[in-house]
mmCIF file of C-alpha atoms in Angstrom:
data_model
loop_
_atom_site.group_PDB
_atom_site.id
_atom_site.type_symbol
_atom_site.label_atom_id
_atom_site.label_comp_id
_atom_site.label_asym_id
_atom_site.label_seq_id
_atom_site.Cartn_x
_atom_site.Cartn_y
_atom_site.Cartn_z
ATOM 1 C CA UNK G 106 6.784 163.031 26.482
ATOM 2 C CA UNK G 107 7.582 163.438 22.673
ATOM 3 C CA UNK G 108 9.760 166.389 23.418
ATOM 4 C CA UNK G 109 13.630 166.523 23.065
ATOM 5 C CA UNK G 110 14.725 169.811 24.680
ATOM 6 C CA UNK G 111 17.834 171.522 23.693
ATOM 7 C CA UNK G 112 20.162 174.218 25.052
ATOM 8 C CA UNK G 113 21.568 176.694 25.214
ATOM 9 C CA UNK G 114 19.505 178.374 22.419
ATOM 10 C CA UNK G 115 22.809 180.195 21.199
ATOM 11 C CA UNK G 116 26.611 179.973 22.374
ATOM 12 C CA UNK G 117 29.461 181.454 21.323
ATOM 13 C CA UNK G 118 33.354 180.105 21.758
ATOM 14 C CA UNK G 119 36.423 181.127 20.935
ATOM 15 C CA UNK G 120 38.648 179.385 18.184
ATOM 16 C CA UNK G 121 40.471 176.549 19.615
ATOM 17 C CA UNK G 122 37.720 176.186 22.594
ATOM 18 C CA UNK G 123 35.107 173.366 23.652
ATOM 19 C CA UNK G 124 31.414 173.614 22.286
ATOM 20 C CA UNK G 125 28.881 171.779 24.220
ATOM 21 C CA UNK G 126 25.299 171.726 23.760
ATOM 22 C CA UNK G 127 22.917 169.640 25.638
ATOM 23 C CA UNK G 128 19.787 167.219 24.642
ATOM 24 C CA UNK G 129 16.869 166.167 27.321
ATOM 25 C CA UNK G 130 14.339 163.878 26.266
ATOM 26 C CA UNK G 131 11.319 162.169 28.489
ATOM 27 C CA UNK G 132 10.728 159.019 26.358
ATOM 28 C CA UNK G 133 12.549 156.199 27.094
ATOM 29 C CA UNK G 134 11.761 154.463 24.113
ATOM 30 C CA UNK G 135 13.652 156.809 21.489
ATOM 31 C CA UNK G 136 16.336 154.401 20.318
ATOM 32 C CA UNK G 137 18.721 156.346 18.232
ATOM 33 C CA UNK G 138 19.642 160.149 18.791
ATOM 34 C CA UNK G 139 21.467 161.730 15.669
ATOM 35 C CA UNK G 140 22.917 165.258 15.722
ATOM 36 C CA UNK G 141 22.711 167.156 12.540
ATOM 37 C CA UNK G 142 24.788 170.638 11.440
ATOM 38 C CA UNK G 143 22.981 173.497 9.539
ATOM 39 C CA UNK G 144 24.460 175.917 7.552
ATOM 40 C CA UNK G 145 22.353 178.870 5.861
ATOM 41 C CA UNK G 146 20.540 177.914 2.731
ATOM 42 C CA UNK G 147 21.055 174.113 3.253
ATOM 43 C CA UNK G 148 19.626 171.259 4.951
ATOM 44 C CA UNK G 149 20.491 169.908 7.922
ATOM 45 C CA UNK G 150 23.676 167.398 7.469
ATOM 46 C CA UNK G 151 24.206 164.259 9.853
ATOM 47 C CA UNK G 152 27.419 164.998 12.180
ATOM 48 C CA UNK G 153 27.343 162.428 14.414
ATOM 49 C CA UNK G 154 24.849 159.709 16.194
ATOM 50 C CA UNK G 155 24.594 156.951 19.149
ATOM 51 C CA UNK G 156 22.623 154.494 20.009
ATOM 52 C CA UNK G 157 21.255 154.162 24.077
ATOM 53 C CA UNK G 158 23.640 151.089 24.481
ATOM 54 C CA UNK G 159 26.686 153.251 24.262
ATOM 55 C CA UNK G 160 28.058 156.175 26.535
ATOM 56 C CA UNK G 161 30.267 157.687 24.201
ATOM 57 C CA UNK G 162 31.159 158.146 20.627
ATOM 58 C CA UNK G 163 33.692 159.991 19.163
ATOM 59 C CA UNK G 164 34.531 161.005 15.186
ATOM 60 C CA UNK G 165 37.250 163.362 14.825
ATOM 61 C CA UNK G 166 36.551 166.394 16.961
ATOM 62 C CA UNK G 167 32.824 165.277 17.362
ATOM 63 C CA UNK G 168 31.738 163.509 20.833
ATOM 64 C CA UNK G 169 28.705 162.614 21.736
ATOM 65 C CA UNK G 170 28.271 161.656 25.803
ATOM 66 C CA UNK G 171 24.836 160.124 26.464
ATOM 67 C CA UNK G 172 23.338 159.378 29.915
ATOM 68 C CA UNK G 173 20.853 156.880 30.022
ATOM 69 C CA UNK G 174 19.541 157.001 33.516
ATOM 70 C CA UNK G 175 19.631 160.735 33.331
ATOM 71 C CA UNK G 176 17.871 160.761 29.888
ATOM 72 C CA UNK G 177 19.997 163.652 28.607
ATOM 73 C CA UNK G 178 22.978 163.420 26.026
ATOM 74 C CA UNK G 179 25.223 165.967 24.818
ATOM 75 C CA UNK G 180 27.806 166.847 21.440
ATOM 76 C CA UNK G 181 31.525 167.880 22.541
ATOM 77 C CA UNK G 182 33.384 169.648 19.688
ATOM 78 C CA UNK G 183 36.816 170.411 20.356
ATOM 79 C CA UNK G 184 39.477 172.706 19.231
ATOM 80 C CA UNK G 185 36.470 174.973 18.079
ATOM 81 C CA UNK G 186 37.096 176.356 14.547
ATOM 82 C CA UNK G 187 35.404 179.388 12.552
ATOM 83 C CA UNK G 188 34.346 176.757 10.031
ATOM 84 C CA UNK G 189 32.258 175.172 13.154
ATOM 85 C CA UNK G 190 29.840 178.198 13.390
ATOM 86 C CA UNK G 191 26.261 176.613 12.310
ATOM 87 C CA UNK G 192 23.121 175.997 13.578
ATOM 88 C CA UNK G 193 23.391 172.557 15.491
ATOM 89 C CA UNK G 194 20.422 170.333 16.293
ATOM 90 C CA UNK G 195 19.694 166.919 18.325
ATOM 91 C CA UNK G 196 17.167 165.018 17.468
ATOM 92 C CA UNK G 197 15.703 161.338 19.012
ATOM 93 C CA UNK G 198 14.249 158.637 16.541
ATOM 94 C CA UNK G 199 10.874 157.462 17.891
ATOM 95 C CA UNK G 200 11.220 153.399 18.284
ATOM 96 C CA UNK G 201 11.214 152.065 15.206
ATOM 97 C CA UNK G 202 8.107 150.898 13.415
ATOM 98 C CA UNK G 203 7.097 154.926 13.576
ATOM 99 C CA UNK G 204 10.036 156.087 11.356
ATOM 100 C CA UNK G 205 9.920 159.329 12.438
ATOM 101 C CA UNK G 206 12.793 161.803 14.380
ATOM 102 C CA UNK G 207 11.630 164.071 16.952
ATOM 103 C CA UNK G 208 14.265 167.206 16.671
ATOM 104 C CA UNK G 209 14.961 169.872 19.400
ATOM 105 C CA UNK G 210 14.804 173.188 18.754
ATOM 106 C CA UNK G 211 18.794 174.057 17.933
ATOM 107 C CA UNK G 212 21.730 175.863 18.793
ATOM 108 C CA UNK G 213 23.274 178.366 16.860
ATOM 109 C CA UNK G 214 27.294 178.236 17.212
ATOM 110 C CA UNK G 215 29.246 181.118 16.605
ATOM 111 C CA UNK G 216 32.705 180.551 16.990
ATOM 112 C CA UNK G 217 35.112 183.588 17.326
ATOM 113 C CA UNK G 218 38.270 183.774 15.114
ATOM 114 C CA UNK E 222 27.141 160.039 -4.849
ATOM 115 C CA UNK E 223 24.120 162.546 -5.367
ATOM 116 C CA UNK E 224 22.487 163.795 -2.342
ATOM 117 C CA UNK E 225 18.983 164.107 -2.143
ATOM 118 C CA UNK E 226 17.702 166.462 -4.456
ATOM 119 C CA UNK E 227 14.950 168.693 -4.343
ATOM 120 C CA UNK E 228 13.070 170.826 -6.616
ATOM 121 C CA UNK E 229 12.550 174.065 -6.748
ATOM 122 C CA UNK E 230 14.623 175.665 -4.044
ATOM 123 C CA UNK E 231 12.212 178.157 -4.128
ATOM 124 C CA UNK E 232 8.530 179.074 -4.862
ATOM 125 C CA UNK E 233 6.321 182.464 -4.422
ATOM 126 C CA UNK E 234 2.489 181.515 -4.254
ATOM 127 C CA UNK E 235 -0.580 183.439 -3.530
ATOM 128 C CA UNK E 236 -2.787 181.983 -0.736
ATOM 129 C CA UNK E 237 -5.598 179.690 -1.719
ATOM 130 C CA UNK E 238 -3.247 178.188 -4.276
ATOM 131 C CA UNK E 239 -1.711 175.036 -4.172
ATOM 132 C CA UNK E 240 1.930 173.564 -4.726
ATOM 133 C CA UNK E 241 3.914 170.444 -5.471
ATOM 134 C CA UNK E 242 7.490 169.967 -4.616
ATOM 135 C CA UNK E 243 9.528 167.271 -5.776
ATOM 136 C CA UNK E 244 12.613 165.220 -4.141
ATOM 137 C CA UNK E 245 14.914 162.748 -5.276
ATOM 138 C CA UNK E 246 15.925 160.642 -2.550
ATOM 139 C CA UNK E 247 19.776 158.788 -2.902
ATOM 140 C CA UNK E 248 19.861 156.053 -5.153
ATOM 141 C CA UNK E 249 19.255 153.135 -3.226
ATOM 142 C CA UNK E 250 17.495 154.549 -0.196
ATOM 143 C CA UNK E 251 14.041 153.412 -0.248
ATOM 144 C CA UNK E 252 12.961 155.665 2.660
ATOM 145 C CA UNK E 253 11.860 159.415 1.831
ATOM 146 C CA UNK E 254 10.611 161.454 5.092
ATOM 147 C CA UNK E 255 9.163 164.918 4.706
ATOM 148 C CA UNK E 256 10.175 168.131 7.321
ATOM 149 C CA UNK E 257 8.651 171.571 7.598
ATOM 150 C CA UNK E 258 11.609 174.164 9.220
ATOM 151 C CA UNK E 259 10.236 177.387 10.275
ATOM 152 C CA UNK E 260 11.826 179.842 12.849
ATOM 153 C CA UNK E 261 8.963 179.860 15.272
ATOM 154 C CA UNK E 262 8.393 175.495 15.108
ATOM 155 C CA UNK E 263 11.167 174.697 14.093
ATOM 156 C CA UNK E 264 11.886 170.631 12.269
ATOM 157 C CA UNK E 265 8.328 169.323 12.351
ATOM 158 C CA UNK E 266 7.896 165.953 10.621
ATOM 159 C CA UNK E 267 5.471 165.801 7.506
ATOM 160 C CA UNK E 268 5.211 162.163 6.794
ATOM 161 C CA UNK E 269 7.682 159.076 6.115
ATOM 162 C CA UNK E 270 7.559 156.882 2.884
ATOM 163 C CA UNK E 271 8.975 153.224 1.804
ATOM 164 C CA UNK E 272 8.205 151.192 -0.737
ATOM 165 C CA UNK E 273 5.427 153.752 -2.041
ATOM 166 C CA UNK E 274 4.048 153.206 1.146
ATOM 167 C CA UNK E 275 3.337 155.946 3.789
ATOM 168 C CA UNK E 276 4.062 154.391 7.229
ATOM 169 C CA UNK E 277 3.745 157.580 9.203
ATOM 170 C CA UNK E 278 2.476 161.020 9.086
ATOM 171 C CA UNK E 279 2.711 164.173 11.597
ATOM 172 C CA UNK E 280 0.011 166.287 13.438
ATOM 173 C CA UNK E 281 -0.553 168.462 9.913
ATOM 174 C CA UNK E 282 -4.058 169.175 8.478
ATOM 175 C CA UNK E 283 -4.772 166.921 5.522
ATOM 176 C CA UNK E 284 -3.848 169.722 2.984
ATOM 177 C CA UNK E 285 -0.634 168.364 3.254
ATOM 178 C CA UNK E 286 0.094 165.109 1.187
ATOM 179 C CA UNK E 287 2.565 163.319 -0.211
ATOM 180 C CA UNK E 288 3.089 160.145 -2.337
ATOM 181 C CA UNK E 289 6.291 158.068 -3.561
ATOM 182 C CA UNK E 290 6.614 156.168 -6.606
ATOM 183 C CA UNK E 291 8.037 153.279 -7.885
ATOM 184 C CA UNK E 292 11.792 154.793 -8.157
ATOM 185 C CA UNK E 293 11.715 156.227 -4.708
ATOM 186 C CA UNK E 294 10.952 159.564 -5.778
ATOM 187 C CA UNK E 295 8.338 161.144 -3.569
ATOM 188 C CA UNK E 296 6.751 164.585 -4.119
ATOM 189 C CA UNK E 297 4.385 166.521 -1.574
ATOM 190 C CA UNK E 298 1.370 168.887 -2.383
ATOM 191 C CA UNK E 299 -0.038 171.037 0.118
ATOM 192 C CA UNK E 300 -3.157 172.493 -1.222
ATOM 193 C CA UNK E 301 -5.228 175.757 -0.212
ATOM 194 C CA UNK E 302 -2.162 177.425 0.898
ATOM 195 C CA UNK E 303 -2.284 180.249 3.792
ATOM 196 C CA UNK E 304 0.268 182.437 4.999
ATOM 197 C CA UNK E 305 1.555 180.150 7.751
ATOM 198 C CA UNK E 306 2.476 178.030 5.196
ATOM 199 C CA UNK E 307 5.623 179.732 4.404
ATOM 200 C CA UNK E 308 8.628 177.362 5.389
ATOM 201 C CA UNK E 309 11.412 175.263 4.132
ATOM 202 C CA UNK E 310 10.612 171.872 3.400
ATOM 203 C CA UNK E 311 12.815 169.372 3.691
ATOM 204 C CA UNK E 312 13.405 165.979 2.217
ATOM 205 C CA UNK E 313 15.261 163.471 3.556
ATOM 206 C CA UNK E 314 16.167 159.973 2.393
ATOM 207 C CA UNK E 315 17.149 156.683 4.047
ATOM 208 C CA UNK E 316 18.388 153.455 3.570
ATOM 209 C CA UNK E 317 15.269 151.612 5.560
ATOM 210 C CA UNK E 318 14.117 154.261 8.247
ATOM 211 C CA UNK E 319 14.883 156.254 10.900
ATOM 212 C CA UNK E 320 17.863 154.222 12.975
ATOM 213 C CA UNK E 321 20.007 154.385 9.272
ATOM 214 C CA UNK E 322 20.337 158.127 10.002
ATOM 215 C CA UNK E 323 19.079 160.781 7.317
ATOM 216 C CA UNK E 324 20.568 162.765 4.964
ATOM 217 C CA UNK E 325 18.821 165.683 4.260
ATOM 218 C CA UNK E 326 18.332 167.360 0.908
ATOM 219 C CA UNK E 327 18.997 171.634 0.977
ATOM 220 C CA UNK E 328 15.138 172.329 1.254
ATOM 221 C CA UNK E 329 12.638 174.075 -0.795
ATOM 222 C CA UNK E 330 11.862 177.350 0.532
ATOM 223 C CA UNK E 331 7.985 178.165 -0.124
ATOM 224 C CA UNK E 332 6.808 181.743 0.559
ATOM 225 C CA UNK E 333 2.883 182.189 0.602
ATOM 226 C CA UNK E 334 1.286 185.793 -0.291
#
């Protein structure tokens, strides 16, 4: 129930395409779901985040769709760029009180020039 | 601003031995979580600290610590080190918790011999 499952484990787009990677979770009581970009050698850097309440967000080429009922939310980037090409992970805050993200297991973007 | 800083980037220890690493969380968050990255396990979540306080910790055998102090700053020590060890850890920092989304530092990359 504490799992967020992520896929596909690796994709790769052309320049200009759509990336989309896809989040399942079980526990209805994860209240904020952040997605965070990885580069080699660094840490994972917030991209983009929504809270269950809302079905969409979007910042700049970033999108993030969520389903409640389905329990499954997904990150949209558009006009895929070279510069894109990290390691991308979801990730579901446990309610809060717990303080603690639970984060799938990523998806490594490579996007053609 | 600084990011979260964390130091070393990287340490070589023997097994049996044991090691500190230091991070320096944004000025002004009071919230300093601790994440292990490893290929096979990928983000696994240490423990969570506010207000020198530790309000949650992962499924990790108690040779893995932590502590903050007054200024935020939080350090872990894992002692008795074995080969599975071997990971980046990560340090992240937050305003108040979990739902203010993290911001990672780049990691300290321990490798145990």
């Amino acid at each position: 129930q504490q799992q967020v499952k992520q896929s596909p484990q690796s994709l790769i787009v052309q320049k200009g395409g759509i990336s989309i990677i896809n989040c399942a979770y079980e526990n209805t009581a994860f209240d904020y779901f952040p997605w965070y970009q990885q580069f080699p050698g660094k840490g994972p850097a917030l991209l983009i985040a929504i809270r269950p309440d809302v079905s969409e967000k979007k910042e700049g080429r970033f999108t993030i769709s969520f389903n409640k009922s389905a329990k499954q939310f997904s990150l949209h980037i558009m006009d895929s760029q070279p510069g894109d090409s990290a390691t991308y992970f979801c990730a579901a805050s446990e309610p809060s009180g717990t303080y603690k993200y639970i984060f799938g297991t990523g998806t490594r973007l490579k996007v053609l020039a | 601003k600084a990011g979260v800083t964390q130091t070393p980037r990287y340490l070589i220890k023997t097994r049996g031995q044991q090691v500190t690493l230091s991070c320096s969380p944004i000025s002004g968050h009071r919230s300093v979580s601790w994440y292990q990255q490893t290929p096979g396990q990928g983000l696994q979540f240490l423990f969570e600290y506010f207000s020198e306080t530790q309000r949650n910790k992962g499924n990790f055998p108690g040779r893995f610590s932590g502590r903050q102090f007054s200024n935020s700053r939080s350090e872990m020590n894992v002692s008795t080190l074995e080969l599975g060890d071997s990971a980046l850890y990560l340090c992240a920092s937050s305003r108040g918790g979990g739902n203010y989304g993290y911001t990672f530092g780049s990691g300290t990359r321990l490798t145990v011999v």
